[in-house]
JSON list of C-alpha atoms in Angstrom, two decimals:
[
{"chain": "A", "resi": 1, "resn": "VAL", "atom": "CA", "xyz": [54.39, 37.41, 1.51]},
{"chain": "A", "resi": 2, "resn": "HIS", "atom": "CA", "xyz": [57.59, 35.38, 1.73]},
{"chain": "A", "resi": 3, "resn": "GLY", "atom": "CA", "xyz": [60.97, 36.65, 2.89]},
{"chain": "A", "resi": 4, "resn": "ALA", "atom": "CA", "xyz": [62.29, 39.48, 5.01]},
{"chain": "A", "resi": 5, "resn": "THR", "atom": "CA", "xyz": [59.73, 41.62, 6.83]},
{"chain": "A", "resi": 6, "resn": "ASP", "atom": "CA", "xyz": [62.09, 44.61, 6.70]},
{"chain": "A", "resi": 7, "resn": "ALA", "atom": "CA", "xyz": [63.05, 43.99, 3.07]},
{"chain": "A", "resi": 8, "resn": "ALA", "atom": "CA", "xyz": [64.86, 46.62, 1.04]},
{"chain": "A", "resi": 9, "resn": "VAL", "atom": "CA", "xyz": [63.41, 45.05, -2.11]},
{"chain": "A", "resi": 10, "resn": "THR", "atom": "CA", "xyz": [59.88, 43.86, -2.76]},
{"chain": "A", "resi": 11, "resn": "ILE", "atom": "CA", "xyz": [59.25, 41.54, -5.67]},
{"chain": "A", "resi": 12, "resn": "VAL", "atom": "CA", "xyz": [55.63, 41.12, -6.69]},
{"chain": "A", "resi": 13, "resn": "GLU", "atom": "CA", "xyz": [54.91, 38.05, -8.79]},
{"chain": "A", "resi": 14, "resn": "PHE", "atom": "CA", "xyz": [51.75, 37.75, -10.84]},
{"chain": "A", "resi": 15, "resn": "GLY", "atom": "CA", "xyz": [51.46, 34.01, -11.27]},
{"chain": "A", "resi": 16, "resn": "ASP", "atom": "CA", "xyz": [49.20, 31.16, -12.29]},
{"chain": "A", "resi": 17, "resn": "LEU", "atom": "CA", "xyz": [49.51, 27.71, -10.71]},
{"chain": "A", "resi": 18, "resn": "GLU", "atom": "CA", "xyz": [48.74, 26.01, -14.03]},
{"chain": "A", "resi": 19, "resn": "CYS", "atom": "CA", "xyz": [51.36, 28.01, -15.95]},
{"chain": "A", "resi": 20, "resn": "PRO", "atom": "CA", "xyz": [54.39, 25.93, -17.03]},
{"chain": "A", "resi": 21, "resn": "ALA", "atom": "CA", "xyz": [56.59, 29.05, -17.21]},
{"chain": "A", "resi": 22, "resn": "CYS", "atom": "CA", "xyz": [55.64, 29.93, -13.61]},
{"chain": "A", "resi": 23, "resn": "LYS", "atom": "CA", "xyz": [56.63, 26.44, -12.53]},
{"chain": "A", "resi": 24, "resn": "ALA", "atom": "CA", "xyz": [59.94, 26.75, -14.42]},
{"chain": "A", "resi": 25, "resn": "THR", "atom": "CA", "xyz": [60.65, 30.10, -12.74]},
{"chain": "A", "resi": 26, "resn": "GLN", "atom": "CA", "xyz": [60.08, 28.81, -9.20]},
{"chain": "A", "resi": 27, "resn": "PRO", "atom": "CA", "xyz": [63.65, 27.50, -8.68]},
{"chain": "A", "resi": 28, "resn": "ASN", "atom": "CA", "xyz": [65.03, 30.94, -9.65]},
{"chain": "A", "resi": 29, "resn": "ILE", "atom": "CA", "xyz": [62.77, 32.66, -7.13]},
{"chain": "A", "resi": 30, "resn": "THR", "atom": "CA", "xyz": [63.77, 30.19, -4.41]},
{"chain": "A", "resi": 31, "resn": "LYS", "atom": "CA", "xyz": [67.46, 30.70, -5.25]},
{"chain": "A", "resi": 32, "resn": "LEU", "atom": "CA", "xyz": [67.10, 34.49, -5.23]},
{"chain": "A", "resi": 33, "resn": "LEU", "atom": "CA", "xyz": [65.31, 34.54, -1.87]},
{"chain": "A", "resi": 34, "resn": "GLY", "atom": "CA", "xyz": [68.00, 32.23, -0.45]},
{"chain": "A", "resi": 35, "resn": "GLU", "atom": "CA", "xyz": [70.86, 34.41, -1.72]},
{"chain": "A", "resi": 36, "resn": "GLU", "atom": "CA", "xyz": [69.42, 37.78, -0.81]},
{"chain": "A", "resi": 37, "resn": "PRO", "atom": "CA", "xyz": [68.08, 38.18, 2.76]},
{"chain": "A", "resi": 38, "resn": "LYS", "atom": "CA", "xyz": [66.86, 41.74, 2.10]},
{"chain": "A", "resi": 39, "resn": "VAL", "atom": "CA", "xyz": [64.16, 40.64, -0.39]},
{"chain": "A", "resi": 40, "resn": "LYS", "atom": "CA", "xyz": [60.54, 39.72, 0.06]},
{"chain": "A", "resi": 41, "resn": "LEU", "atom": "CA", "xyz": [58.20, 38.15, -2.46]},
{"chain": "A", "resi": 42, "resn": "VAL", "atom": "CA", "xyz": [54.50, 38.94, -2.75]},
{"chain": "A", "resi": 43, "resn": "PHE", "atom": "CA", "xyz": [52.45, 36.47, -4.80]},
{"chain": "A", "resi": 44, "resn": "GLN", "atom": "CA", "xyz": [49.47, 37.87, -6.70]},
{"chain": "A", "resi": 45, "resn": "ASN", "atom": "CA", "xyz": [47.03, 35.49, -8.34]},
{"chain": "A", "resi": 46, "resn": "PHE", "atom": "CA", "xyz": [46.71, 36.00, -12.08]},
{"chain": "A", "resi": 47, "resn": "PRO", "atom": "CA", "xyz": [44.98, 32.87, -13.39]},
{"chain": "A", "resi": 48, "resn": "LEU", "atom": "CA", "xyz": [44.87, 32.76, -17.19]},
{"chain": "A", "resi": 49, "resn": "GLU", "atom": "CA", "xyz": [41.41, 31.20, -17.31]},
{"chain": "A", "resi": 50, "resn": "SER", "atom": "CA", "xyz": [41.10, 31.20, -21.09]},
{"chain": "A", "resi": 51, "resn": "ILE", "atom": "CA", "xyz": [44.00, 28.76, -21.51]},
{"chain": "A", "resi": 52, "resn": "HIS", "atom": "CA", "xyz": [44.37, 27.17, -18.06]},
{"chain": "A", "resi": 53, "resn": "LYS", "atom": "CA", "xyz": [41.16, 25.41, -17.10]},
{"chain": "A", "resi": 54, "resn": "TRP", "atom": "CA", "xyz": [41.79, 24.83, -13.37]},
{"chain": "A", "resi": 55, "resn": "SER", "atom": "CA", "xyz": [43.88, 27.94, -12.73]},
{"chain": "A", "resi": 56, "resn": "PHE", "atom": "CA", "xyz": [41.05, 30.01, -11.21]},
{"chain": "A", "resi": 57, "resn": "LEU", "atom": "CA", "xyz": [40.28, 27.22, -8.75]},
{"chain": "A", "resi": 58, "resn": "GLY", "atom": "CA", "xyz": [44.00, 27.04, -7.97]},
{"chain": "A", "resi": 59, "resn": "ALA", "atom": "CA", "xyz": [44.04, 30.79, -7.32]},
{"chain": "A", "resi": 60, "resn": "LYS", "atom": "CA", "xyz": [41.16, 30.44, -4.87]},
{"chain": "A", "resi": 61, "resn": "TYR", "atom": "CA", "xyz": [43.11, 27.71, -3.07]},
{"chain": "A", "resi": 62, "resn": "VAL", "atom": "CA", "xyz": [46.19, 29.95, -2.88]},
{"chain": "A", "resi": 63, "resn": "ASP", "atom": "CA", "xyz": [44.04, 32.70, -1.38]},
{"chain": "A", "resi": 64, "resn": "CYS", "atom": "CA", "xyz": [42.45, 30.41, 1.19]},
{"chain": "A", "resi": 65, "resn": "VAL", "atom": "CA", "xyz": [45.58, 28.46, 2.18]},
{"chain": "A", "resi": 66, "resn": "GLY", "atom": "CA", "xyz": [47.36, 31.80, 2.57]},
{"chain": "A", "resi": 67, "resn": "ARG", "atom": "CA", "xyz": [44.60, 33.07, 4.86]},
{"chain": "A", "resi": 68, "resn": "GLU", "atom": "CA", "xyz": [45.10, 30.05, 7.08]},
{"chain": "A", "resi": 69, "resn": "SER", "atom": "CA", "xyz": [48.91, 30.03, 7.12]},
{"chain": "A", "resi": 70, "resn": "ASN", "atom": "CA", "xyz": [51.58, 32.06, 5.37]},
{"chain": "A", "resi": 71, "resn": "GLU", "atom": "CA", "xyz": [54.04, 29.19, 5.76]},
{"chain": "A", "resi": 72, "resn": "ALA", "atom": "CA", "xyz": [51.58, 26.66, 4.35]},
{"chain": "A", "resi": 73, "resn": "VAL", "atom": "CA", "xyz": [50.79, 28.71, 1.25]},
{"chain": "A", "resi": 74, "resn": "TRP", "atom": "CA", "xyz": [54.42, 28.69, 0.08]},
{"chain": "A", "resi": 75, "resn": "LYS", "atom": "CA", "xyz": [54.59, 24.93, 0.61]},
{"chain": "A", "resi": 76, "resn": "PHE", "atom": "CA", "xyz": [51.26, 24.58, -1.21]},
{"chain": "A", "resi": 77, "resn": "ILE", "atom": "CA", "xyz": [52.47, 26.59, -4.23]},
{"chain": "A", "resi": 78, "resn": "GLY", "atom": "CA", "xyz": [55.62, 24.44, -4.43]},
{"chain": "A", "resi": 79, "resn": "ILE", "atom": "CA", "xyz": [53.67, 21.18, -4.17]},
{"chain": "A", "resi": 80, "resn": "VAL", "atom": "CA", "xyz": [51.20, 22.26, -6.85]},
{"chain": "A", "resi": 81, "resn": "TYR", "atom": "CA", "xyz": [54.01, 23.24, -9.22]},
{"chain": "A", "resi": 82, "resn": "GLU", "atom": "CA", "xyz": [55.71, 19.90, -8.54]},
{"chain": "A", "resi": 83, "resn": "HIS", "atom": "CA", "xyz": [52.53, 18.01, -9.50]},
{"chain": "A", "resi": 84, "resn": "GLN", "atom": "CA", "xyz": [51.18, 20.50, -12.05]},
{"chain": "A", "resi": 85, "resn": "GLY", "atom": "CA", "xyz": [51.20, 18.02, -14.96]},
{"chain": "A", "resi": 86, "resn": "GLU", "atom": "CA", "xyz": [49.14, 15.48, -13.01]},
{"chain": "A", "resi": 87, "resn": "ILE", "atom": "CA", "xyz": [46.23, 17.84, -12.32]},
{"chain": "A", "resi": 88, "resn": "THR", "atom": "CA", "xyz": [43.27, 17.92, -14.70]},
{"chain": "A", "resi": 89, "resn": "PRO", "atom": "CA", "xyz": [40.12, 20.04, -14.56]},
{"chain": "A", "resi": 90, "resn": "GLU", "atom": "CA", "xyz": [38.27, 16.91, -13.42]},
{"chain": "A", "resi": 91, "resn": "THR", "atom": "CA", "xyz": [40.71, 16.07, -10.60]},
{"chain": "A", "resi": 92, "resn": "ALA", "atom": "CA", "xyz": [41.70, 19.61, -9.60]},
{"chain": "A", "resi": 93, "resn": "GLU", "atom": "CA", "xyz": [39.36, 20.03, -6.62]},
{"chain": "A", "resi": 94, "resn": "THR", "atom": "CA", "xyz": [40.39, 16.74, -4.98]},
{"chain": "A", "resi": 95, "resn": "MET", "atom": "CA", "xyz": [44.08, 17.16, -5.72]},
{"chain": "A", "resi": 96, "resn": "LEU", "atom": "CA", "xyz": [44.29, 20.79, -4.58]},
{"chain": "A", "resi": 97, "resn": "LYS", "atom": "CA", "xyz": [42.47, 19.91, -1.37]},
{"chain": "A", "resi": 98, "resn": "GLY", "atom": "CA", "xyz": [45.01, 17.11, -0.78]},
{"chain": "A", "resi": 99, "resn": "TYR", "atom": "CA", "xyz": [47.94, 19.42, -1.51]},
{"chain": "A", "resi": 100, "resn": "ALA", "atom": "CA", "xyz": [46.53, 21.97, 0.95]},
{"chain": "A", "resi": 101, "resn": "LYS", "atom": "CA", "xyz": [46.55, 19.23, 3.60]},
{"chain": "A", "resi": 102, "resn": "ASP", "atom": "CA", "xyz": [50.09, 18.17, 2.60]},
{"chain": "A", "resi": 103, "resn": "ALA", "atom": "CA", "xyz": [51.20, 21.79, 3.03]},
{"chain": "A", "resi": 104, "resn": "GLY", "atom": "CA", "xyz": [49.86, 21.91, 6.58]},
{"chain": "A", "resi": 105, "resn": "ALA", "atom": "CA", "xyz": [46.51, 23.60, 6.05]},
{"chain": "A", "resi": 106, "resn": "ASP", "atom": "CA", "xyz": [43.17, 22.24, 7.22]},
{"chain": "A", "resi": 107, "resn": "PRO", "atom": "CA", "xyz": [41.45, 20.93, 4.07]},
{"chain": "A", "resi": 108, "resn": "ALA", "atom": "CA", "xyz": [37.92, 21.43, 5.44]},
{"chain": "A", "resi": 109, "resn": "THR", "atom": "CA", "xyz": [38.58, 25.05, 6.37]},
{"chain": "A", "resi": 110, "resn": "VAL", "atom": "CA", "xyz": [40.25, 25.72, 3.03]},
{"chain": "A", "resi": 111, "resn": "SER", "atom": "CA", "xyz": [37.41, 24.08, 1.06]},
{"chain": "A", "resi": 112, "resn": "ALA", "atom": "CA", "xyz": [34.83, 26.14, 2.92]},
{"chain": "A", "resi": 113, "resn": "CYS", "atom": "CA", "xyz": [36.81, 29.30, 2.14]},
{"chain": "A", "resi": 114, "resn": "VAL", "atom": "CA", "xyz": [37.16, 28.35, -1.56]},
{"chain": "A", "resi": 115, "resn": "ALA", "atom": "CA", "xyz": [33.36, 28.12, -1.84]},
{"chain": "A", "resi": 116, "resn": "LYS", "atom": "CA", "xyz": [32.76, 31.63, -0.49]},
{"chain": "A", "resi": 117, "resn": "PRO", "atom": "CA", "xyz": [31.90, 34.47, -2.91]},
{"chain": "A", "resi": 118, "resn": "ASP", "atom": "CA", "xyz": [34.44, 36.72, -1.12]},
{"chain": "A", "resi": 119, "resn": "THR", "atom": "CA", "xyz": [37.23, 34.41, -2.24]},
{"chain": "A", "resi": 120, "resn": "GLU", "atom": "CA", "xyz": [36.28, 34.75, -5.89]},
{"chain": "A", "resi": 121, "resn": "LYS", "atom": "CA", "xyz": [36.04, 38.52, -5.36]},
{"chain": "A", "resi": 122, "resn": "ARG", "atom": "CA", "xyz": [39.61, 38.65, -3.99]},
{"chain": "A", "resi": 123, "resn": "VAL", "atom": "CA", "xyz": [40.96, 36.64, -6.94]},
{"chain": "A", "resi": 124, "resn": "ARG", "atom": "CA", "xyz": [39.08, 38.93, -9.38]},
{"chain": "A", "resi": 125, "resn": "GLU", "atom": "CA", "xyz": [40.61, 41.95, -7.60]},
{"chain": "A", "resi": 126, "resn": "SER", "atom": "CA", "xyz": [44.09, 40.47, -8.03]},
{"chain": "A", "resi": 127, "resn": "LEU", "atom": "CA", "xyz": [43.36, 39.92, -11.73]},
{"chain": "A", "resi": 128, "resn": "ALA", "atom": "CA", "xyz": [42.10, 43.51, -12.03]},
{"chain": "A", "resi": 129, "resn": "LEU", "atom": "CA", "xyz": [45.29, 44.83, -10.40]},
{"chain": "A", "resi": 130, "resn": "GLY", "atom": "CA", "xyz": [47.43, 42.86, -12.84]},
{"chain": "A", "resi": 131, "resn": "THR", "atom": "CA", "xyz": [45.37, 44.10, -15.78]},
{"chain": "A", "resi": 132, "resn": "LYS", "atom": "CA", "xyz": [45.73, 47.69, -14.54]},
{"chain": "A", "resi": 133, "resn": "LEU", "atom": "CA", "xyz": [49.52, 47.16, -14.44]},
{"chain": "A", "resi": 134, "resn": "ASN", "atom": "CA", "xyz": [49.48, 45.77, -18.01]},
{"chain": "A", "resi": 135, "resn": "VAL", "atom": "CA", "xyz": [50.25, 42.20, -16.99]},
{"chain": "A", "resi": 136, "resn": "THR", "atom": "CA", "xyz": [49.49, 40.08, -20.05]},
{"chain": "A", "resi": 137, "resn": "SER", "atom": "CA", "xyz": [51.38, 36.88, -19.28]},
{"chain": "A", "resi": 138, "resn": "THR", "atom": "CA", "xyz": [52.65, 34.86, -16.37]},
{"chain": "A", "resi": 139, "resn": "PRO", "atom": "CA", "xyz": [54.93, 35.01, -14.65]},
{"chain": "A", "resi": 140, "resn": "THR", "atom": "CA", "xyz": [55.28, 38.77, -14.55]},
{"chain": "A", "resi": 141, "resn": "PHE", "atom": "CA", "xyz": [57.36, 40.32, -11.78]},
{"chain": "A", "resi": 142, "resn": "PHE", "atom": "CA", "xyz": [57.75, 43.82, -10.43]},
{"chain": "A", "resi": 143, "resn": "ILE", "atom": "CA", "xyz": [61.03, 44.48, -8.61]},
{"chain": "A", "resi": 144, "resn": "ASN", "atom": "CA", "xyz": [60.42, 47.59, -6.51]},
{"chain": "A", "resi": 145, "resn": "GLY", "atom": "CA", "xyz": [57.91, 48.57, -9.17]},
{"chain": "A", "resi": 146, "resn": "ARG", "atom": "CA", "xyz": [60.07, 47.76, -12.21]},
{"chain": "A", "resi": 147, "resn": "LYS", "atom": "CA", "xyz": [58.41, 45.23, -14.54]},
{"chain": "A", "resi": 148, "resn": "VAL", "atom": "CA", "xyz": [60.27, 42.03, -15.49]},
{"chain": "A", "resi": 149, "resn": "VAL", "atom": "CA", "xyz": [58.59, 39.47, -17.75]},
{"chain": "A", "resi": 150, "resn": "GLY", "atom": "CA", "xyz": [59.66, 35.85, -18.00]},
{"chain": "A", "resi": 151, "resn": "PHE", "atom": "CA", "xyz": [62.28, 35.66, -15.26]},
{"chain": "A", "resi": 152, "resn": "GLY", "atom": "CA", "xyz": [64.28, 32.58, -16.22]},
{"chain": "A", "resi": 153, "resn": "ASN", "atom": "CA", "xyz": [62.92, 32.28, -19.75]},
{"chain": "A", "resi": 154, "resn": "ASN", "atom": "CA", "xyz": [63.31, 35.70, -21.38]},
{"chain": "A", "resi": 155, "resn": "THR", "atom": "CA", "xyz": [65.27, 37.37, -18.60]},
{"chain": "A", "resi": 156, "resn": "PRO", "atom": "CA", "xyz": [68.27, 35.40, -17.26]},
{"chain": "A", "resi": 157, "resn": "TYR", "atom": "CA", "xyz": [68.72, 34.85, -13.53]},
{"chain": "A", "resi": 158, "resn": "GLU", "atom": "CA", "xyz": [71.93, 36.91, -13.48]},
{"chain": "A", "resi": 159, "resn": "VAL", "atom": "CA", "xyz": [70.14, 39.95, -14.91]},
{"chain": "A", "resi": 160, "resn": "VAL", "atom": "CA", "xyz": [67.38, 39.76, -12.30]},
{"chain": "A", "resi": 161, "resn": "LYS", "atom": "CA", "xyz": [69.92, 39.17, -9.53]},
{"chain": "A", "resi": 162, "resn": "SER", "atom": "CA", "xyz": [71.88, 42.25, -10.59]},
{"chain": "A", "resi": 163, "resn": "MET", "atom": "CA", "xyz": [68.66, 44.31, -10.61]},
{"chain": "A", "resi": 164, "resn": "VAL", "atom": "CA", "xyz": [67.89, 43.12, -7.08]},
{"chain": "A", "resi": 165, "resn": "ASP", "atom": "CA", "xyz": [71.46, 43.73, -5.89]},
{"chain": "A", "resi": 166, "resn": "TYR", "atom": "CA", "xyz": [71.31, 47.25, -7.30]},
{"chain": "A", "resi": 167, "resn": "ALA", "atom": "CA", "xyz": [68.00, 47.94, -5.53]},
{"chain": "A", "resi": 168, "resn": "VAL", "atom": "CA", "xyz": [69.30, 46.50, -2.25]},
{"chain": "A", "resi": 169, "resn": "ASN", "atom": "CA", "xyz": [72.48, 48.59, -2.33]},
{"chain": "A", "resi": 170, "resn": "ARG", "atom": "CA", "xyz": [70.95, 51.78, -3.68]},
{"chain": "A", "resi": 171, "resn": "PRO", "atom": "CA", "xyz": [70.94, 54.58, -1.11]},
{"chain": "A", "resi": 172, "resn": "ALA", "atom": "CA", "xyz": [67.51, 55.56, 0.14]},
{"chain": "A", "resi": 173, "resn": "LYS", "atom": "CA", "xyz": [66.26, 58.90, -1.08]}
]
């Protein structure tokens, strides 16, 4: 979770670290969180394994870095997106471990966590949640439960910002 603890608006992102559209959307998310202090972002792993060969491993790293440090996981996600094109299935383990260290996490602790069956189970549960919510592509967002696909590509920033502003200013029922 990133952003205000007492947020009026919760945005849930179903993302994949190997997804170019997710990477392209990241600046919009950062801008939105910077402009709206009453918003929090929840990242849900949704690795598209059939087309992204190291995405499931990346999801396990997100899970484990996040368990070690909430601050580190957001740095980790940003670093991975920044270097996304340099990562291959063959180099993914080494590179992700290095990015975890760069983000402030302990690489040995994270690697041990990645290897645990419980970690795979948590990622599979996140995938199952997305599937239950009819997530079919990444990134897919839910703004206070309202589905938005392709923030930045199909849905312009201004539209999403107006949806968030509306939700922030809407009187509680």
